[in-house]
mmCIF file of C-alpha atoms in Angstrom:
data_model
loop_
_atom_site.group_PDB
_atom_site.id
_atom_site.type_symbol
_atom_site.label_atom_id
_atom_site.label_comp_id
_atom_site.label_asym_id
_atom_site.label_seq_id
_atom_site.Cartn_x
_atom_site.Cartn_y
_atom_site.Cartn_z
ATOM 1 C CA MET Z 491 -5.819 29.275 -37.811
ATOM 2 C CA ALA Z 492 -4.609 31.138 -34.721
ATOM 3 C CA ILE Z 493 -6.429 28.639 -32.517
ATOM 4 C CA LEU Z 494 -4.627 25.705 -34.151
ATOM 5 C CA LYS Z 495 -1.320 27.503 -33.642
ATOM 6 C CA HIS Z 496 -1.852 27.397 -29.848
ATOM 7 C CA PHE Z 497 -3.695 24.073 -29.698
ATOM 8 C CA PHE Z 498 -0.801 21.911 -30.908
ATOM 9 C CA PRO Z 499 1.663 22.959 -28.136
ATOM 10 C CA PHE Z 500 -1.118 22.506 -25.572
ATOM 11 C CA LEU Z 501 -1.846 19.022 -26.914
ATOM 12 C CA MET Z 502 1.842 18.100 -26.759
ATOM 13 C CA LEU Z 503 2.012 19.315 -23.146
ATOM 14 C CA ILE Z 504 -0.961 17.135 -22.185
ATOM 15 C CA ILE Z 505 0.606 14.102 -23.873
ATOM 16 C CA TYR Z 506 3.907 14.724 -22.073
ATOM 17 C CA LEU Z 507 2.260 15.146 -18.653
ATOM 18 C CA THR Z 508 0.218 11.995 -19.162
ATOM 19 C CA SER Z 509 3.304 9.953 -20.011
ATOM 20 C CA VAL Z 510 5.231 11.323 -17.004
ATOM 21 C CA THR Z 511 2.444 10.643 -14.493
ATOM 22 C CA ALA Z 512 1.707 7.170 -15.869
ATOM 23 C CA ASP Z 513 4.730 5.807 -13.988
ATOM 24 C CA THR Z 514 3.588 7.209 -10.634
ATOM 25 C CA GLN Z 515 0.393 5.202 -10.281
ATOM 26 C CA ILE Z 516 -0.098 3.219 -7.088
ATOM 27 C CA TYR Z 517 -0.865 -0.403 -7.784
ATOM 28 C CA ILE Z 518 -2.739 -2.641 -5.351
ATOM 29 C CA ASP Z 519 0.400 -4.648 -4.582
ATOM 30 C CA SER Z 520 2.667 -1.632 -4.122
ATOM 31 C CA PRO Z 521 4.094 -1.150 -0.643
ATOM 32 C CA ILE Z 522 3.302 2.303 0.730
ATOM 33 C CA ILE Z 523 6.203 3.388 2.912
ATOM 34 C CA ASP Z 524 6.193 7.140 2.231
ATOM 35 C CA ARG Z 525 4.791 8.869 5.332
ATOM 36 C CA HIS Z 526 3.599 11.779 3.179
ATOM 37 C CA SER Z 527 1.491 9.557 0.930
ATOM 38 C CA PRO Z 528 -2.259 10.136 1.249
ATOM 39 C CA PHE Z 529 -2.636 6.349 1.529
ATOM 40 C CA TYR Z 530 -0.083 5.834 4.326
ATOM 41 C CA ASP Z 531 -2.612 6.172 7.162
ATOM 42 C CA ASP Z 532 -4.964 3.702 5.477
ATOM 43 C CA ILE Z 533 -2.544 0.827 6.003
ATOM 44 C CA ASN Z 534 -1.223 2.042 9.349
ATOM 45 C CA GLY Z 535 -4.577 2.751 10.950
ATOM 46 C CA ALA Z 536 -7.207 0.274 11.974
ATOM 47 C CA GLY Z 537 -7.659 -0.936 8.409
ATOM 48 C CA PRO Z 538 -10.876 -0.974 6.458
ATOM 49 C CA MET Z 539 -14.157 -1.132 8.315
ATOM 50 C CA TYR Z 540 -16.989 -3.325 7.162
ATOM 51 C CA VAL Z 541 -20.235 -1.460 6.623
ATOM 52 C CA GLU Z 542 -23.552 -3.226 6.886
ATOM 53 C CA GLY Z 543 -26.785 -1.302 6.525
ATOM 54 C CA GLY Z 544 -24.888 1.995 6.543
ATOM 55 C CA LYS Z 545 -23.425 1.429 10.038
ATOM 56 C CA PRO Z 546 -19.755 0.584 10.659
ATOM 57 C CA MET Z 547 -19.224 -2.821 12.232
ATOM 58 C CA ALA Z 548 -16.265 -4.357 14.022
ATOM 59 C CA LYS Z 549 -14.102 -6.729 12.046
ATOM 60 C CA SER Z 550 -13.941 -10.388 12.981
ATOM 61 C CA ASP Z 551 -10.997 -11.477 15.101
ATOM 62 C CA ALA Z 552 -9.462 -13.402 12.213
ATOM 63 C CA LYS Z 553 -9.617 -10.465 9.829
ATOM 64 C CA SER Z 554 -8.407 -7.976 12.448
ATOM 65 C CA LYS Z 555 -4.925 -9.354 11.821
ATOM 66 C CA CYS Z 556 -5.100 -8.327 8.182
ATOM 67 C CA CYS Z 557 -4.204 -4.793 7.081
ATOM 68 C CA ASN Z 558 -2.608 -4.088 10.457
ATOM 69 C CA ASN Z 559 0.877 -3.759 11.915
ATOM 70 C CA HIS Z 560 1.916 -6.170 14.646
ATOM 71 C CA PRO Z 561 4.627 -4.567 16.793
ATOM 72 C CA LYS Z 562 4.181 -7.311 19.412
ATOM 73 C CA LEU Z 563 6.143 -9.610 17.076
ATOM 74 C CA GLY Z 564 9.142 -7.316 17.435
ATOM 75 C CA LYS Z 565 11.367 -5.881 14.740
ATOM 76 C CA CYS Z 566 11.729 -7.852 11.543
ATOM 77 C CA ILE Z 567 14.255 -8.249 8.752
ATOM 78 C CA PRO Z 568 12.975 -7.639 5.192
ATOM 79 C CA GLY Z 569 13.548 -10.586 2.886
ATOM 80 C CA GLU Z 570 13.842 -12.993 5.809
ATOM 81 C CA ASP Z 571 10.913 -12.573 8.176
ATOM 82 C CA ASP Z 572 8.459 -12.025 5.297
ATOM 83 C CA ASN Z 573 9.796 -14.853 3.144
ATOM 84 C CA PRO Z 574 7.663 -18.023 3.036
ATOM 85 C CA ASP Z 575 10.660 -20.076 1.881
ATOM 86 C CA LYS Z 576 12.676 -19.086 4.964
ATOM 87 C CA ASP Z 577 9.829 -19.714 7.446
ATOM 88 C CA GLY Z 578 9.642 -15.977 8.195
ATOM 89 C CA LYS Z 579 7.872 -14.964 11.405
ATOM 90 C CA CYS Z 580 5.737 -12.260 9.720
ATOM 91 C CA TRP Z 581 4.682 -14.630 6.962
ATOM 92 C CA ASN Z 582 3.828 -17.505 9.319
ATOM 93 C CA TYR Z 583 1.879 -15.262 11.703
ATOM 94 C CA CYS Z 584 -0.259 -13.707 8.976
ATOM 95 C CA ILE Z 585 -0.800 -16.401 6.322
ATOM 96 C CA ALA Z 586 -3.323 -18.383 8.390
ATOM 97 C CA ASN Z 587 -5.877 -15.545 8.226
ATOM 98 C CA CYS Z 588 -4.732 -13.206 5.462
ATOM 99 C CA GLU Z 589 -4.663 -14.148 1.777
ATOM 100 C CA ARG Z 590 -1.382 -12.415 0.987
ATOM 101 C CA GLY Z 591 0.509 -13.296 4.145
ATOM 102 C CA GLY Z 592 2.741 -10.854 5.967
ATOM 103 C CA VAL Z 593 5.424 -8.377 5.004
ATOM 104 C CA CYS Z 594 8.200 -6.641 6.880
ATOM 105 C CA LYS Z 595 7.161 -2.993 6.599
ATOM 106 C CA LEU Z 596 9.397 0.061 7.016
ATOM 107 C CA MET Z 597 8.066 2.290 9.789
ATOM 108 C CA SER Z 598 8.504 6.033 10.258
ATOM 109 C CA GLY Z 599 11.161 5.518 12.945
ATOM 110 C CA GLY Z 600 13.382 3.680 10.451
ATOM 111 C CA HIS Z 601 12.743 0.202 11.887
ATOM 112 C CA HIS Z 602 10.648 -2.590 10.367
ATOM 113 C CA GLU Z 603 7.526 -4.266 11.783
ATOM 114 C CA CYS Z 604 5.367 -7.140 10.626
ATOM 115 C CA HIS Z 605 2.298 -6.073 8.660
ATOM 116 C CA CYS Z 606 -0.391 -8.539 7.598
ATOM 117 C CA VAL Z 607 -1.596 -7.974 4.066
ATOM 118 C CA TYR Z 608 -5.206 -8.735 3.176
#
């Protein structure tokens, strides 16, 4: 009986923690703009590498656009330069090679740059 007395509060704590953390999941379409996120470097680095036979291989030129920032396009305006309906420069640059087009991504310096999404 003493075990049940302590088990119920423990069970309620687990249920509470599960419900609180359920809202903090990272979905595949979520933008990752927090520099302290463990996933931030994944989208700001060279992007995923293709592995064939256990050895990393270079990405094709077309796919090297995807999952990368493109500072050469200059600063961008969110909602305009990544909007396909407004002929946005990020969107137009990326959509030819990347399935999800381009977004205007917030950078650590507070400015925005074009980022092609795979």
